[in-house]
Amino acid sequence: MAHVVVIGAGLGGLPTAYELRRFLPSQHQVTLISNQPKFTFVPSLPWVGLGLRSLADIQLELDKIVPQHGIDLIHDSVTAINPKSRQISLKDKTVNYDYVVIATGPELALDVLPGLGPEGGYTQSVCNPHHALLACDAWEKLLEEPGPIVVGAAPGASCFGPAYEFALLAHHVLRQKGLRQHVPITFVTSEPYAGHLGIGGMANSRWLIRKFLAQREIELMENTAISHIEPEIMHLADGRTLPFKYAMILPPFRGPRFLREAASLTDPKGFVPVLPTYRHPEFDSIYSVGVVTQLKPIETTPIPIGVPKVGQMTEEMAIAVVHNIALELGVISGVQHKPTLQAICFADFGDTGALFLADPLLPDAQGKRNRAITLSGIWVSWMKRGFEKYFIEKMRLGWTMPWLERWSLQMLGLPLVESVPSTSDLSPMYPLP
């Protein structure tokens, strides 16, 4: 019997645990460790931050949905991991494993800029449920006493979509309330240009984003670094300052402390390096899924930025990892799989929305992809709302990706995984420094 542990119960961890339980016979034990009592559909947090959605609507109680699917649930924080002894240290006990899938999601690197973040700083974020609630409280105060808004991303940030979504949704909400003329909005991004998105741009993303911002009279400051923040004043690296009454700035991500402190496990930022199969290059019992996985930027930008890992990519990683673990355990036969890293993203802008399809997410050395599509329209907003409900229901029922969803993506020419020819061809995607 093997014991497979998944650390993290978010968009990567919970589907991975479900997929493991679906693949592995009952004699193999699957354990899910979460430091949070609830699953949260993170893509909806910008709505929560602007008071457009209740947090309860996008969360599920883990103890009500996980055990009924034959998965052991531990609600505790991991304090250390020892890859050599295959042990995970929790606050009150130690867990031994045969395989572990690291799906923790990111730690917010709020300490990289003085004044960044809602706790100990002067800006908001929508990167976790607690911060989204704080952002909503601050938003309600802004509505009572309107003033300038600054939205954007700090140097080193990797997930830019929620910032654009937040700025454009804020415009929409303020216009509905008759307050837009009292609230100037500035968008500050560390991307070399708006619509770069950490992936070198795609299709007409640069033109589309700039058009949306210009039409809504949102001032754009691209290729701009924030140096520090004081109460109601944002200082830029070039010496300029921006006054604000409300600021939502996305921070850089890094891996959690217990990963960064494990010798030879991660890069300096705590991201887990992987082979194409998403197994660690040095520790064959460790796999990684989601944001905590190392993906390096495709280019050197004037201001350092990271690479986003979006929801569909995370599901692809989960499916490939579970297949490979099942293969190693002799449950199935065949060849190892790797995720295709294709991505579909929905963004709601209130009165319209944008859909981005990148196949694959990162272009090749010549800057090309198989496909890159950007579409817009109010139907995208409807699709995002529908997908939120669909995904939450999947997590309630214990599904990773039902056959109809897989078939639909296959028909669109978006297979989730592909075969790895042979183990002799495997080498680390990004070697440790």
GROMACS .gro file of C-alpha atoms in nm:
model
  433
    1MET     CA    1   0.000   0.000   0.000
    2ALA     CA    2   0.125   0.348  -0.085
    3HIS     CA    3   0.047   0.668   0.099
    4VAL     CA    4   0.008   0.968  -0.132
    5VAL     CA    5  -0.017   1.310   0.035
    6VAL     CA    6  -0.138   1.631  -0.127
    7ILE     CA    7  -0.038   1.958   0.044
    8GLY     CA    8  -0.290   2.232  -0.030
    9ALA     CA    9  -0.663   2.222  -0.101
   10GLY     CA   10  -0.700   2.499  -0.358
   11LEU     CA   11  -0.748   2.498  -0.734
   12GLY     CA   12  -0.458   2.254  -0.769
   13GLY     CA   13  -0.465   2.044  -0.454
   14LEU     CA   14  -0.833   1.951  -0.428
   15PRO     CA   15  -0.866   1.833  -0.792
   16THR     CA   16  -0.538   1.640  -0.752
   17ALA     CA   17  -0.670   1.459  -0.445
   18TYR     CA   18  -0.992   1.373  -0.627
   19GLU     CA   19  -0.803   1.248  -0.932
   20LEU     CA   20  -0.577   1.033  -0.712
   21ARG     CA   21  -0.876   0.876  -0.544
   22ARG     CA   22  -1.037   0.810  -0.883
   23PHE     CA   23  -0.724   0.643  -1.021
   24LEU     CA   24  -0.582   0.453  -0.724
   25PRO     CA   25  -0.738   0.137  -0.577
   26SER     CA   26  -0.869   0.162  -0.223
   27GLN     CA   27  -0.565  -0.007  -0.068
   28HIS     CA   28  -0.366   0.309  -0.148
   29GLN     CA   29  -0.420   0.589   0.103
   30VAL     CA   30  -0.478   0.948  -0.014
   31THR     CA   31  -0.438   1.230   0.239
   32LEU     CA   32  -0.512   1.598   0.182
   33ILE     CA   33  -0.343   1.852   0.412
   34SER     CA   34  -0.488   2.203   0.421
   35ASN     CA   35  -0.412   2.500   0.643
   36GLN     CA   36  -0.752   2.643   0.546
   37PRO     CA   37  -1.090   2.494   0.642
   38LYS     CA   38  -1.252   2.593   0.312
   39PHE     CA   39  -1.195   2.559  -0.060
   40THR     CA   40  -1.214   2.897  -0.234
   41PHE     CA   41  -1.269   2.963  -0.604
   42VAL     CA   42  -0.993   3.222  -0.623
   43PRO     CA   43  -1.077   3.365  -0.972
   44SER     CA   44  -1.392   3.518  -0.820
   45LEU     CA   45  -1.210   3.715  -0.549
   46PRO     CA   46  -1.206   4.042  -0.750
   47TRP     CA   47  -1.586   4.030  -0.733
   48VAL     CA   48  -1.568   3.981  -0.355
   49GLY     CA   49  -1.326   4.272  -0.319
   50LEU     CA   50  -1.573   4.503  -0.492
   51GLY     CA   51  -1.877   4.379  -0.302
   52LEU     CA   52  -2.024   4.207  -0.608
   53ARG     CA   53  -2.011   3.857  -0.463
   54SER     CA   54  -2.038   3.703  -0.120
   55LEU     CA   55  -1.736   3.501  -0.009
   56ALA     CA   56  -1.972   3.228   0.110
   57ASP     CA   57  -2.095   3.186  -0.249
   58ILE     CA   58  -1.750   3.079  -0.371
   59GLN     CA   59  -1.640   2.855  -0.084
   60LEU     CA   60  -1.696   2.496   0.027
   61GLU     CA   61  -1.635   2.343   0.370
   62LEU     CA   62  -1.361   2.085   0.318
   63ASP     CA   63  -1.466   1.861   0.607
   64LYS     CA   64  -1.810   1.825   0.446
   65ILE     CA   65  -1.690   1.728   0.097
   66VAL     CA   66  -1.347   1.561   0.122
   67PRO     CA   67  -1.392   1.263   0.362
   68GLN     CA   68  -1.702   1.139   0.180
   69HIS     CA   69  -1.487   1.073  -0.126
   70GLY     CA   70  -1.251   0.836   0.055
   71ILE     CA   71  -0.978   1.095   0.120
   72ASP     CA   72  -0.827   1.159   0.462
   73LEU     CA   73  -0.834   1.528   0.552
   74ILE     CA   74  -0.587   1.693   0.789
   75HIS     CA   75  -0.656   2.056   0.878
   76ASP     CA   76  -0.316   2.179   0.991
   77SER     CA   77  -0.019   2.388   0.878
   78VAL     CA   78   0.294   2.226   0.742
   79THR     CA   79   0.601   2.350   0.929
   80ALA     CA   80   0.869   2.145   0.748
   81ILE     CA   81   0.922   1.880   0.483
   82ASN     CA   82   1.213   1.636   0.466
   83PRO     CA   83   1.241   1.495   0.113
   84LYS     CA   84   1.509   1.244   0.213
   85SER     CA   85   1.317   1.084   0.499
   86ARG     CA   86   0.983   1.143   0.323
   87GLN     CA   87   0.830   1.312   0.625
   88ILE     CA   88   0.603   1.614   0.662
   89SER     CA   89   0.607   1.798   0.994
   90LEU     CA   90   0.284   1.957   1.114
   91LYS     CA   91   0.227   2.161   1.426
   92ASP     CA   92   0.133   1.857   1.635
   93LYS     CA   93   0.250   1.549   1.445
   94THR     CA   94   0.456   1.402   1.162
   95VAL     CA   95   0.314   1.245   0.845
   96ASN     CA   96   0.510   0.987   0.645
   97TYR     CA   97   0.453   0.958   0.273
   98ASP     CA   98   0.550   0.750  -0.029
   99TYR     CA   99   0.462   1.032  -0.268
  100VAL     CA  100   0.374   1.394  -0.205
  101VAL     CA  101   0.214   1.643  -0.442
  102ILE     CA  102   0.296   2.002  -0.348
  103ALA     CA  103   0.000   2.222  -0.438
  104THR     CA  104   0.021   2.490  -0.172
  105GLY     CA  105  -0.038   2.790  -0.392
  106PRO     CA  106   0.175   3.099  -0.329
  107GLU     CA  107   0.287   3.297  -0.031
  108LEU     CA  108   0.238   3.669  -0.091
  109ALA     CA  109   0.574   3.850  -0.086
  110LEU     CA  110   0.433   4.166   0.071
  111ASP     CA  111   0.763   4.253   0.234
  112VAL     CA  112   0.937   4.331  -0.096
  113LEU     CA  113   0.794   4.685  -0.099
  114PRO     CA  114   0.754   4.907   0.206
  115GLY     CA  115   0.386   4.984   0.257
  116LEU     CA  116   0.257   4.698   0.038
  117GLY     CA  117  -0.045   4.500   0.154
  118PRO     CA  118  -0.347   4.555   0.377
  119GLU     CA  119  -0.181   4.436   0.700
  120GLY     CA  120   0.114   4.655   0.790
  121GLY     CA  121   0.076   4.850   0.467
  122TYR     CA  122  -0.159   5.080   0.279
  123THR     CA  123  -0.278   4.882  -0.025
  124GLN     CA  124  -0.534   4.611  -0.084
  125SER     CA  125  -0.508   4.277  -0.264
  126VAL     CA  126  -0.753   4.012  -0.383
  127CYS     CA  127  -0.514   3.718  -0.375
  128ASN     CA  128  -0.672   3.533  -0.083
  129PRO     CA  129  -1.013   3.531   0.090
  130HIS     CA  130  -0.906   3.735   0.393
  131HIS     CA  131  -0.752   4.006   0.179
  132ALA     CA  132  -1.058   4.016  -0.046
  133LEU     CA  133  -1.278   4.087   0.256
  134LEU     CA  134  -1.042   4.363   0.371
  135ALA     CA  135  -1.048   4.506   0.018
  136CYS     CA  136  -1.428   4.506   0.026
  137ASP     CA  137  -1.435   4.691   0.360
  138ALA     CA  138  -1.196   4.954   0.223
  139TRP     CA  139  -1.406   4.978  -0.095
  140GLU     CA  140  -1.720   5.054   0.105
  141LYS     CA  141  -1.534   5.338   0.277
  142LEU     CA  142  -1.423   5.473  -0.060
  143LEU     CA  143  -1.784   5.481  -0.180
  144GLU     CA  144  -1.870   5.694   0.122
  145GLU     CA  145  -1.573   5.929   0.067
  146PRO     CA  146  -1.471   5.910  -0.302
  147GLY     CA  147  -1.117   5.986  -0.414
  148PRO     CA  148  -0.843   5.867  -0.651
  149ILE     CA  149  -0.786   5.496  -0.712
  150VAL     CA  150  -0.460   5.327  -0.812
  151VAL     CA  151  -0.473   4.967  -0.937
  152GLY     CA  152  -0.188   4.757  -1.067
  153ALA     CA  153   0.097   4.516  -1.005
  154ALA     CA  154   0.423   4.549  -0.816
  155PRO     CA  155   0.762   4.455  -0.963
  156GLY     CA  156   0.800   4.078  -0.964
  157ALA     CA  157   0.426   4.015  -0.990
  158SER     CA  158   0.320   3.732  -1.219
  159CYS     CA  159  -0.060   3.729  -1.227
  160PHE     CA  160  -0.177   4.046  -1.401
  161GLY     CA  161  -0.528   3.947  -1.510
  162PRO     CA  162  -0.697   4.019  -1.176
  163ALA     CA  163  -0.552   4.371  -1.173
  164TYR     CA  164  -0.704   4.456  -1.513
  165GLU     CA  165  -1.028   4.292  -1.406
  166PHE     CA  166  -1.038   4.490  -1.081
  167ALA     CA  167  -0.970   4.827  -1.247
  168LEU     CA  168  -1.232   4.780  -1.518
  169LEU     CA  169  -1.489   4.641  -1.276
  170ALA     CA  170  -1.425   4.933  -1.041
  171HIS     CA  171  -1.500   5.172  -1.327
  172HIS     CA  172  -1.823   4.984  -1.400
  173VAL     CA  173  -1.941   4.986  -1.037
  174LEU     CA  174  -1.856   5.354  -0.988
  175ARG     CA  175  -2.040   5.450  -1.305
  176GLN     CA  176  -2.348   5.257  -1.191
  177LYS     CA  177  -2.341   5.442  -0.859
  178GLY     CA  178  -2.293   5.781  -1.026
  179LEU     CA  179  -1.953   5.831  -0.864
  180ARG     CA  180  -1.712   5.779  -1.151
  181GLN     CA  181  -1.657   6.151  -1.215
  182HIS     CA  182  -1.535   6.187  -0.854
  183VAL     CA  183  -1.290   5.895  -0.872
  184PRO     CA  184  -0.995   5.917  -1.115
  185ILE     CA  185  -0.842   5.573  -1.182
  186THR     CA  186  -0.476   5.507  -1.261
  187PHE     CA  187  -0.342   5.168  -1.368
  188VAL     CA  188   0.026   5.103  -1.286
  189THR     CA  189   0.190   4.788  -1.419
  190SER     CA  190   0.539   4.643  -1.412
  191GLU     CA  191   0.473   4.474  -1.747
  192PRO     CA  192   0.680   4.618  -2.034
  193TYR     CA  193   0.345   4.704  -2.193
  194ALA     CA  194  -0.020   4.662  -2.103
  195GLY     CA  195  -0.147   4.324  -2.215
  196HIS     CA  196   0.192   4.153  -2.188
  197LEU     CA  197   0.043   3.945  -1.905
  198GLY     CA  198   0.376   3.786  -1.817
  199ILE     CA  199   0.364   3.571  -2.131
  200GLY     CA  200   0.492   3.809  -2.399
  201GLY     CA  201   0.142   3.916  -2.499
  202MET     CA  202  -0.079   3.722  -2.737
  203ALA     CA  203  -0.292   3.791  -3.042
  204ASN     CA  204  -0.431   4.144  -2.996
  205SER     CA  205  -0.410   4.152  -2.615
  206ARG     CA  206  -0.195   4.468  -2.615
  207TRP     CA  207  -0.438   4.658  -2.836
  208LEU     CA  208  -0.747   4.523  -2.658
  209ILE     CA  209  -0.634   4.612  -2.306
  210ARG     CA  210  -0.520   4.958  -2.407
  211LYS     CA  211  -0.855   5.016  -2.581
  212PHE     CA  212  -1.055   4.909  -2.275
  213LEU     CA  213  -0.855   5.137  -2.046
  214ALA     CA  214  -0.867   5.435  -2.283
  215GLN     CA  215  -1.242   5.405  -2.342
  216ARG     CA  216  -1.299   5.419  -1.968
  217GLU     CA  217  -1.057   5.709  -1.914
  218ILE     CA  218  -0.827   5.501  -1.695
  219GLU     CA  219  -0.478   5.648  -1.703
  220LEU     CA  220  -0.221   5.385  -1.799
  221MET     CA  221   0.134   5.376  -1.663
  222GLU     CA  222   0.310   5.075  -1.815
  223ASN     CA  223   0.668   4.959  -1.761
  224THR     CA  224   0.649   5.140  -1.428
  225ALA     CA  225   0.796   5.027  -1.097
  226ILE     CA  226   0.652   5.112  -0.758
  227SER     CA  227   0.927   5.183  -0.503
  228HIS     CA  228   0.731   5.226  -0.179
  229ILE     CA  229   0.392   5.328  -0.045
  230GLU     CA  230   0.296   5.571   0.228
  231PRO     CA  231  -0.054   5.658   0.352
  232GLU     CA  232  -0.245   5.781   0.045
  233ILE     CA  233   0.078   5.836  -0.155
  234MET     CA  234   0.240   5.586  -0.392
  235HIS     CA  235   0.603   5.650  -0.480
  236LEU     CA  236   0.736   5.533  -0.817
  237ALA     CA  237   1.095   5.436  -0.889
  238ASP     CA  238   1.137   5.730  -1.129
  239GLY     CA  239   1.055   5.981  -0.853
  240ARG     CA  240   0.692   6.050  -0.943
  241THR     CA  241   0.416   6.013  -0.687
  242LEU     CA  242   0.052   5.911  -0.714
  243PRO     CA  243  -0.206   6.023  -0.457
  244PHE     CA  244  -0.474   5.767  -0.377
  245LYS     CA  245  -0.770   5.711  -0.156
  246TYR     CA  246  -0.782   5.342  -0.244
  247ALA     CA  247  -0.512   5.120  -0.397
  248MET     CA  248  -0.525   4.756  -0.505
  249ILE     CA  249  -0.175   4.635  -0.596
  250LEU     CA  250  -0.099   4.271  -0.676
  251PRO     CA  251   0.219   4.155  -0.498
  252PRO     CA  252   0.487   3.913  -0.616
  253PHE     CA  253   0.448   3.545  -0.525
  254ARG     CA  254   0.692   3.300  -0.368
  255GLY     CA  255   0.679   2.951  -0.223
  256PRO     CA  256   0.584   2.902   0.143
  257ARG     CA  257   0.857   2.919   0.406
  258PHE     CA  258   0.863   2.544   0.478
  259LEU     CA  259   0.951   2.482   0.113
  260ARG     CA  260   1.217   2.754   0.100
  261GLU     CA  261   1.380   2.607   0.412
  262ALA     CA  262   1.402   2.252   0.271
  263ALA     CA  263   1.753   2.192   0.132
  264SER     CA  264   1.774   2.144  -0.247
  265LEU     CA  265   1.395   2.142  -0.286
  266THR     CA  266   1.320   2.481  -0.445
  267ASP     CA  267   1.474   2.776  -0.623
  268PRO     CA  268   1.559   3.085  -0.412
  269LYS     CA  269   1.200   3.211  -0.435
  270GLY     CA  270   1.056   2.884  -0.312
  271PHE     CA  271   0.920   2.757  -0.644
  272VAL     CA  272   0.955   2.383  -0.705
  273PRO     CA  273   1.162   2.284  -1.013
  274VAL     CA  274   1.019   1.998  -1.215
  275LEU     CA  275   1.090   1.758  -1.497
  276PRO     CA  276   0.845   1.758  -1.791
  277THR     CA  277   0.648   1.494  -1.593
  278TYR     CA  278   0.622   1.747  -1.305
  279ARG     CA  279   0.831   1.527  -1.076
  280HIS     CA  280   1.113   1.696  -0.887
  281PRO     CA  281   1.448   1.641  -1.064
  282GLU     CA  282   1.625   1.524  -0.745
  283PHE     CA  283   1.351   1.370  -0.530
  284ASP     CA  284   1.148   1.106  -0.713
  285SER     CA  285   0.877   1.103  -0.445
  286ILE     CA  286   0.787   1.470  -0.495
  287TYR     CA  287   0.561   1.622  -0.760
  288SER     CA  288   0.436   1.978  -0.794
  289VAL     CA  289   0.115   2.136  -0.923
  290GLY     CA  290  -0.004   2.493  -0.973
  291VAL     CA  291   0.138   2.833  -0.879
  292VAL     CA  292   0.415   2.691  -0.659
  293THR     CA  293   0.566   2.516  -0.963
  294GLN     CA  294   0.868   2.683  -1.123
  295LEU     CA  295   0.808   2.839  -1.464
  296LYS     CA  296   1.067   3.090  -1.576
  297PRO     CA  297   0.991   3.404  -1.778
  298ILE     CA  298   1.034   3.371  -2.152
  299GLU     CA  299   1.225   3.697  -2.172
  300THR     CA  300   1.416   3.947  -1.964
  301THR     CA  301   1.197   4.251  -1.909
  302PRO     CA  302   1.309   4.600  -1.797
  303ILE     CA  303   1.125   4.545  -1.467
  304PRO     CA  304   1.133   4.184  -1.339
  305ILE     CA  305   0.802   3.998  -1.365
  306GLY     CA  306   0.691   3.637  -1.328
  307VAL     CA  307   0.490   3.387  -1.530
  308PRO     CA  308   0.124   3.320  -1.443
  309LYS     CA  309  -0.006   2.969  -1.383
  310VAL     CA  310  -0.374   2.977  -1.466
  311GLY     CA  311  -0.652   2.740  -1.364
  312GLN     CA  312  -0.667   2.518  -1.671
  313MET     CA  313  -0.290   2.471  -1.666
  314THR     CA  314  -0.314   2.364  -1.303
  315GLU     CA  315  -0.575   2.101  -1.385
  316GLU     CA  316  -0.353   1.975  -1.668
  317MET     CA  317  -0.063   1.945  -1.424
  318ALA     CA  318  -0.284   1.755  -1.178
  319ILE     CA  319  -0.403   1.506  -1.438
  320ALA     CA  320  -0.048   1.442  -1.565
  321VAL     CA  321   0.094   1.403  -1.212
  322VAL     CA  322  -0.173   1.155  -1.104
  323HIS     CA  323  -0.124   0.951  -1.422
  324ASN     CA  324   0.251   0.934  -1.356
  325ILE     CA  325   0.210   0.833  -0.991
  326ALA     CA  326  -0.038   0.563  -1.090
  327LEU     CA  327   0.210   0.444  -1.352
  328GLU     CA  328   0.490   0.420  -1.095
  329LEU     CA  329   0.265   0.226  -0.857
  330GLY     CA  330   0.179  -0.023  -1.132
  331VAL     CA  331  -0.189   0.068  -1.125
  332ILE     CA  332  -0.185   0.147  -1.497
  333SER     CA  333   0.051   0.077  -1.785
  334GLY     CA  334   0.175   0.298  -2.065
  335VAL     CA  335   0.403   0.599  -2.088
  336GLN     CA  336   0.445   0.904  -1.870
  337HIS     CA  337   0.243   1.217  -1.939
  338LYS     CA  338   0.316   1.587  -1.928
  339PRO     CA  339   0.071   1.881  -1.927
  340THR     CA  340   0.026   2.067  -2.253
  341LEU     CA  341   0.020   2.403  -2.068
  342GLN     CA  342  -0.261   2.534  -2.283
  343ALA     CA  343  -0.473   2.800  -2.120
  344ILE     CA  344  -0.819   2.955  -2.147
  345CYS     CA  345  -0.887   3.256  -1.923
  346PHE     CA  346  -1.206   3.455  -1.868
  347ALA     CA  347  -1.205   3.813  -1.739
  348ASP     CA  348  -1.518   4.005  -1.638
  349PHE     CA  349  -1.509   4.380  -1.693
  350GLY     CA  350  -1.868   4.452  -1.589
  351ASP     CA  351  -2.031   4.559  -1.915
  352THR     CA  352  -1.808   4.333  -2.124
  353GLY     CA  353  -1.534   4.075  -2.079
  354ALA     CA  354  -1.231   3.922  -2.246
  355LEU     CA  355  -1.139   3.564  -2.328
  356PHE     CA  356  -0.775   3.470  -2.380
  357LEU     CA  357  -0.674   3.138  -2.536
  358ALA     CA  358  -0.304   3.055  -2.552
  359ASP     CA  359  -0.185   2.727  -2.705
  360PRO     CA  360   0.052   2.686  -2.532
  361LEU     CA  361   0.073   2.955  -2.265
  362LEU     CA  362   0.439   3.028  -2.331
  363PRO     CA  363   0.558   3.084  -2.689
  364ASP     CA  364   0.856   2.902  -2.838
  365ALA     CA  365   1.204   3.049  -2.887
  366GLN     CA  366   1.077   3.234  -3.196
  367GLY     CA  367   0.791   3.388  -3.000
  368LYS     CA  368   0.526   3.173  -3.170
  369ARG     CA  369   0.238   2.960  -3.046
  370ASN     CA  370   0.014   2.711  -3.220
  371ARG     CA  371  -0.279   2.944  -3.150
  372ALA     CA  372  -0.336   3.273  -2.972
  373ILE     CA  373  -0.690   3.409  -2.958
  374THR     CA  374  -0.837   3.710  -2.778
  375LEU     CA  375  -1.212   3.774  -2.787
  376SER     CA  376  -1.436   4.021  -2.607
  377GLY     CA  377  -1.803   4.071  -2.535
  378ILE     CA  378  -2.060   4.056  -2.257
  379TRP     CA  379  -2.094   3.682  -2.324
  380VAL     CA  380  -1.748   3.633  -2.168
  381SER     CA  381  -1.876   3.775  -1.839
  382TRP     CA  382  -2.168   3.531  -1.853
  383MET     CA  383  -1.930   3.245  -1.924
  384LYS     CA  384  -1.712   3.330  -1.625
  385ARG     CA  385  -2.013   3.335  -1.394
  386GLY     CA  386  -2.129   3.002  -1.536
  387PHE     CA  387  -1.785   2.845  -1.506
  388GLU     CA  388  -1.760   2.953  -1.141
  389LYS     CA  389  -2.079   2.765  -1.058
  390TYR     CA  390  -1.971   2.465  -1.264
  391PHE     CA  391  -1.627   2.440  -1.100
  392ILE     CA  392  -1.762   2.473  -0.747
  393GLU     CA  393  -2.016   2.200  -0.821
  394LYS     CA  394  -1.734   1.979  -0.953
  395MET     CA  395  -1.548   2.021  -0.626
  396ARG     CA  396  -1.864   1.945  -0.430
  397LEU     CA  397  -1.920   1.622  -0.623
  398GLY     CA  398  -1.557   1.509  -0.619
  399TRP     CA  399  -1.484   1.547  -0.991
  400THR     CA  400  -1.160   1.670  -1.141
  401MET     CA  401  -1.255   1.698  -1.506
  402PRO     CA  402  -1.562   1.500  -1.625
  403TRP     CA  403  -1.552   1.324  -1.960
  404LEU     CA  404  -1.774   1.583  -2.127
  405GLU     CA  405  -1.537   1.866  -2.033
  406ARG     CA  406  -1.236   1.667  -2.153
  407TRP     CA  407  -1.415   1.579  -2.475
  408SER     CA  408  -1.514   1.943  -2.536
  409LEU     CA  409  -1.155   2.061  -2.492
  410GLN     CA  410  -1.034   1.780  -2.716
  411MET     CA  411  -1.278   1.890  -2.987
  412LEU     CA  412  -1.136   2.243  -2.957
  413GLY     CA  413  -0.792   2.099  -3.022
  414LEU     CA  414  -0.689   2.147  -2.657
  415PRO     CA  415  -0.572   1.812  -2.519
  416LEU     CA  416  -0.487   1.830  -2.151
  417VAL     CA  417  -0.180   1.608  -2.154
  418GLU     CA  418   0.058   1.447  -2.399
  419SER     CA  419   0.293   1.151  -2.384
  420VAL     CA  420   0.656   1.176  -2.279
  421PRO     CA  421   0.841   0.944  -2.522
  422SER     CA  422   1.084   0.785  -2.275
  423THR     CA  423   1.243   0.849  -1.937
  424SER     CA  424   1.581   0.883  -2.102
  425ASP     CA  425   1.458   1.207  -2.262
  426LEU     CA  426   1.375   1.367  -1.927
  427SER     CA  427   1.580   1.655  -1.794
  428PRO     CA  428   1.490   1.941  -1.561
  429MET     CA  429   1.285   2.211  -1.730
  430TYR     CA  430   1.481   2.474  -1.535
  431PRO     CA  431   1.790   2.354  -1.343
  432LEU     CA  432   1.838   2.477  -0.988
  433PRO     CA  433   2.095   2.758  -0.965
   0.00000   0.00000   0.00000
